[in-house]
């Protein structure tokens, strides 16, 4: 499993992607391929997440449209297969609200399948932490950075792409109200 760095949004949340790569190292197909990822085990209180969607590559992996990462943790529908020496992937897109938390989190995906020699199973391995392809899984570690309140002190809406919009970046658990005064102390803008 790979973590792709999250994109900080102006509301203090992050858009985050997880990529799960499935690889069949044998020349015979795998049947009954199943992948589980329980995101509630990764994002514990106060951190929360909202699933934005997920994609499944290849034509033999069947997407489970009911997957929500909470109550339904099966990413694939029954009937999914993976051909001999084949490789496919699943990308989970979500929005994560740190709610003031910063630090490391761990995610583990679990896969099972049937081969002509019997059942096989595997926990995900974080490729950035290990080159080991066999043995016990190694959770994917990723960090949620601290989000500080940042209020830009410049606004130049001239269309040059710099400071054209006034954006307040804030941690997800903060509420911000804004009152703008002109140089004579008169209120010219107010927004909760």
Tab-separated table of C-alpha atoms in Angstrom:
chain	number	residue	atom	x	y	z
A	1	UNK	CA	0.000	0.000	0.000
A	2	UNK	CA	1.230	3.480	-0.797
A	3	UNK	CA	0.235	6.775	0.772
A	4	UNK	CA	0.292	9.728	-1.532
A	5	UNK	CA	0.812	12.956	0.303
A	6	UNK	CA	-2.313	14.803	1.204
A	7	UNK	CA	-3.295	18.173	-0.136
A	8	UNK	CA	-4.103	20.769	2.532
A	9	UNK	CA	-7.384	22.559	1.886
A	10	UNK	CA	-8.309	26.013	3.183
A	11	UNK	CA	-10.681	24.487	5.775
A	12	UNK	CA	-7.759	22.671	7.463
A	13	UNK	CA	-8.652	19.245	6.052
A	14	UNK	CA	-6.568	17.122	3.689
A	15	UNK	CA	-7.481	15.262	0.516
A	16	UNK	CA	-5.589	11.975	0.804
A	17	UNK	CA	-5.127	8.982	-1.530
A	18	UNK	CA	-4.143	5.426	-0.624
A	19	UNK	CA	-3.025	3.118	-3.425
A	20	UNK	CA	-3.229	-0.633	-2.893
A	21	UNK	CA	-1.257	-2.612	-5.479
A	22	UNK	CA	-2.169	-6.239	-6.053
A	23	UNK	CA	0.428	-8.459	-7.711
A	24	UNK	CA	0.171	-12.134	-8.592
A	25	UNK	CA	3.718	-13.514	-8.753
A	26	UNK	CA	2.599	-16.882	-10.109
A	27	UNK	CA	1.706	-17.737	-13.685
A	28	UNK	CA	-1.716	-19.137	-12.723
A	29	UNK	CA	-4.754	-16.942	-11.954
A	30	UNK	CA	-6.071	-16.138	-8.493
A	31	UNK	CA	-9.816	-16.386	-7.884
A	32	UNK	CA	-12.045	-15.109	-5.073
A	33	UNK	CA	-9.775	-12.078	-4.708
A	34	UNK	CA	-10.840	-9.945	-1.731
A	35	UNK	CA	-9.277	-6.802	-0.261
A	36	UNK	CA	-10.331	-5.212	3.034
A	37	UNK	CA	-9.357	-1.809	4.385
A	38	UNK	CA	-11.034	-0.687	7.609
A	39	UNK	CA	-10.327	3.033	7.696
A	40	UNK	CA	-11.834	3.402	11.190
A	41	UNK	CA	-8.791	1.487	12.493
A	42	UNK	CA	-6.568	4.145	10.893
A	43	UNK	CA	-8.475	7.338	11.644
A	44	UNK	CA	-9.271	7.196	15.364
A	45	UNK	CA	-10.848	10.054	17.297
A	46	UNK	CA	-10.379	12.991	17.078
A	47	UNK	CA	-9.375	12.401	13.422
A	48	UNK	CA	-12.276	11.780	11.043
A	49	UNK	CA	-12.583	11.012	7.345
A	50	UNK	CA	-15.075	11.134	4.526
A	51	UNK	CA	-14.724	8.770	1.583
A	52	UNK	CA	-14.613	10.715	-1.697
A	53	UNK	CA	-14.582	7.541	-3.785
A	54	UNK	CA	-12.293	4.803	-5.010
A	55	UNK	CA	-11.201	3.335	-8.315
A	56	UNK	CA	-10.249	-0.186	-9.301
A	57	UNK	CA	-7.921	-0.837	-12.254
A	58	UNK	CA	-8.110	-3.801	-14.571
A	59	UNK	CA	-11.174	-5.608	-15.849
A	60	UNK	CA	-11.032	-8.621	-13.538
A	61	UNK	CA	-11.250	-6.797	-10.199
A	62	UNK	CA	-14.855	-5.923	-9.442
A	63	UNK	CA	-15.541	-2.795	-7.386
A	64	UNK	CA	-17.819	-3.131	-4.342
A	65	UNK	CA	-20.002	-0.024	-4.660
A	66	UNK	CA	-21.054	-0.364	-0.986
A	67	UNK	CA	-17.530	0.208	0.368
A	68	UNK	CA	-17.454	3.099	2.853
A	69	UNK	CA	-14.368	2.211	4.931
A	70	UNK	CA	-16.510	2.114	8.081
A	71	UNK	CA	-19.300	-0.457	8.112
A	72	UNK	CA	-18.432	-2.042	4.767
A	73	UNK	CA	-14.684	-2.662	4.490
A	74	UNK	CA	-14.621	-4.996	1.468
A	75	UNK	CA	-13.274	-3.052	-1.519
A	76	UNK	CA	-13.974	-5.796	-4.065
A	77	UNK	CA	-17.164	-7.604	-5.012
A	78	UNK	CA	-17.303	-11.384	-5.211
A	79	UNK	CA	-16.103	-12.814	-8.500
A	80	UNK	CA	-12.927	-10.729	-8.584
A	81	UNK	CA	-9.895	-12.453	-10.106
A	82	UNK	CA	-6.276	-11.614	-10.844
A	83	UNK	CA	-4.563	-13.251	-13.823
A	84	UNK	CA	-1.249	-15.052	-13.737
A	85	UNK	CA	1.696	-12.649	-13.350
A	86	UNK	CA	-0.837	-9.795	-13.382
A	87	UNK	CA	-0.851	-6.566	-11.425
A	88	UNK	CA	-3.748	-4.200	-10.676
A	89	UNK	CA	-4.462	-1.459	-8.161
A	90	UNK	CA	-7.119	0.169	-6.027
A	91	UNK	CA	-6.975	3.892	-5.210
A	92	UNK	CA	-8.989	5.156	-2.231
A	93	UNK	CA	-9.669	8.918	-2.198
A	94	UNK	CA	-10.768	10.542	1.047
A	95	UNK	CA	-10.964	13.820	2.904
A	96	UNK	CA	-9.337	13.711	6.348
A	97	UNK	CA	-10.121	16.155	9.149
A	98	UNK	CA	-7.305	16.071	11.729
A	99	UNK	CA	-9.409	17.985	14.299
A	100	UNK	CA	-6.264	19.314	15.933
A	101	UNK	CA	-4.307	16.036	15.754
A	102	UNK	CA	-0.882	15.940	14.154
A	103	UNK	CA	1.457	12.990	13.962
A	104	UNK	CA	1.828	9.521	12.458
A	105	UNK	CA	-1.030	7.219	11.512
A	106	UNK	CA	-0.856	3.620	10.247
A	107	UNK	CA	-3.002	1.876	7.636
A	108	UNK	CA	-3.129	-1.807	6.752
A	109	UNK	CA	-4.992	-3.446	3.889
A	110	UNK	CA	-5.662	-7.182	3.929
A	111	UNK	CA	-6.006	-9.373	0.862
A	112	UNK	CA	-7.110	-12.966	0.342
A	113	UNK	CA	-7.539	-15.140	-2.725
A	114	UNK	CA	-7.680	-18.733	-3.865
A	115	UNK	CA	-4.935	-20.324	-5.951
A	116	UNK	CA	-4.838	-23.797	-7.468
A	117	UNK	CA	-2.757	-24.760	-4.405
A	118	UNK	CA	-5.265	-23.400	-1.882
A	119	UNK	CA	-6.010	-20.122	-0.051
A	120	UNK	CA	-3.503	-17.264	0.071
A	121	UNK	CA	-3.552	-14.134	2.219
A	122	UNK	CA	-1.418	-11.041	2.626
A	123	UNK	CA	-1.273	-7.876	4.679
A	124	UNK	CA	-0.060	-4.763	2.911
A	125	UNK	CA	3.577	-3.745	3.105
A	126	UNK	CA	4.661	-0.108	3.121
A	127	UNK	CA	7.174	-0.001	0.240
A	128	UNK	CA	8.769	3.164	1.607
A	129	UNK	CA	9.707	1.357	4.831
A	130	UNK	CA	10.675	-2.065	3.505
A	131	UNK	CA	11.663	-3.844	0.333
A	132	UNK	CA	10.495	-7.155	1.832
A	133	UNK	CA	7.855	-8.754	-0.368
A	134	UNK	CA	7.135	-11.776	1.816
A	135	UNK	CA	6.401	-12.404	5.483
A	136	UNK	CA	4.257	-10.364	7.854
A	137	UNK	CA	2.712	-7.120	6.710
A	138	UNK	CA	4.099	-3.703	7.502
A	139	UNK	CA	1.506	-0.931	7.931
A	140	UNK	CA	1.752	2.134	5.736
A	141	UNK	CA	2.841	5.047	7.912
A	142	UNK	CA	1.880	8.574	7.014
A	143	UNK	CA	1.935	11.842	8.897
A	144	UNK	CA	-0.748	14.433	9.402
A	145	UNK	CA	1.148	17.690	9.801
A	146	UNK	CA	0.070	20.316	12.263
A	147	UNK	CA	-2.107	23.001	10.718
A	148	UNK	CA	-1.608	26.483	12.064
A	149	UNK	CA	-4.017	29.348	11.677
A	150	UNK	CA	-2.732	31.493	8.822
A	151	UNK	CA	-4.341	34.730	7.710
A	152	UNK	CA	-2.724	36.375	4.714
A	153	UNK	CA	-2.117	40.088	5.230
A	154	UNK	CA	-2.100	40.939	1.530
A	155	UNK	CA	-4.864	40.880	-1.077
A	156	UNK	CA	-4.128	41.932	-4.665
A	157	UNK	CA	-7.030	40.800	-6.881
A	158	UNK	CA	-5.350	41.772	-10.142
A	159	UNK	CA	-5.473	38.369	-11.899
A	160	UNK	CA	-1.732	37.627	-11.735
A	161	UNK	CA	-2.261	34.408	-9.730
A	162	UNK	CA	-0.672	35.760	-6.534
A	163	UNK	CA	-2.883	36.763	-3.600
A	164	UNK	CA	-5.897	37.142	-5.921
A	165	UNK	CA	-8.080	35.517	-3.254
A	166	UNK	CA	-8.011	36.014	0.476
A	167	UNK	CA	-7.784	32.527	1.975
A	168	UNK	CA	-7.668	31.775	5.693
A	169	UNK	CA	-6.073	28.393	6.420
A	170	UNK	CA	-7.215	26.986	9.741
A	171	UNK	CA	-7.186	23.724	11.663
A	172	UNK	CA	-10.391	21.748	11.096
A	173	UNK	CA	-11.662	22.249	14.638
A	174	UNK	CA	-11.524	26.065	14.557
A	175	UNK	CA	-14.278	28.462	13.639
A	176	UNK	CA	-13.249	31.797	12.193
A	177	UNK	CA	-15.251	35.009	11.985
A	178	UNK	CA	-13.952	37.948	9.970
A	179	UNK	CA	-14.600	41.668	10.226
A	180	UNK	CA	-12.689	44.005	7.907
A	181	UNK	CA	-12.401	47.712	8.619
A	182	UNK	CA	-11.158	50.425	6.302
A	183	UNK	CA	-8.431	52.850	7.379
A	184	UNK	CA	-11.043	55.155	8.989
A	185	UNK	CA	-12.352	52.380	11.243
A	186	UNK	CA	-15.552	51.760	9.303
A	187	UNK	CA	-16.685	48.158	8.912
A	188	UNK	CA	-16.615	47.197	5.210
A	189	UNK	CA	-16.971	43.385	5.396
A	190	UNK	CA	-18.237	40.840	7.891
A	191	UNK	CA	-18.513	37.048	7.574
A	192	UNK	CA	-19.013	34.271	10.111
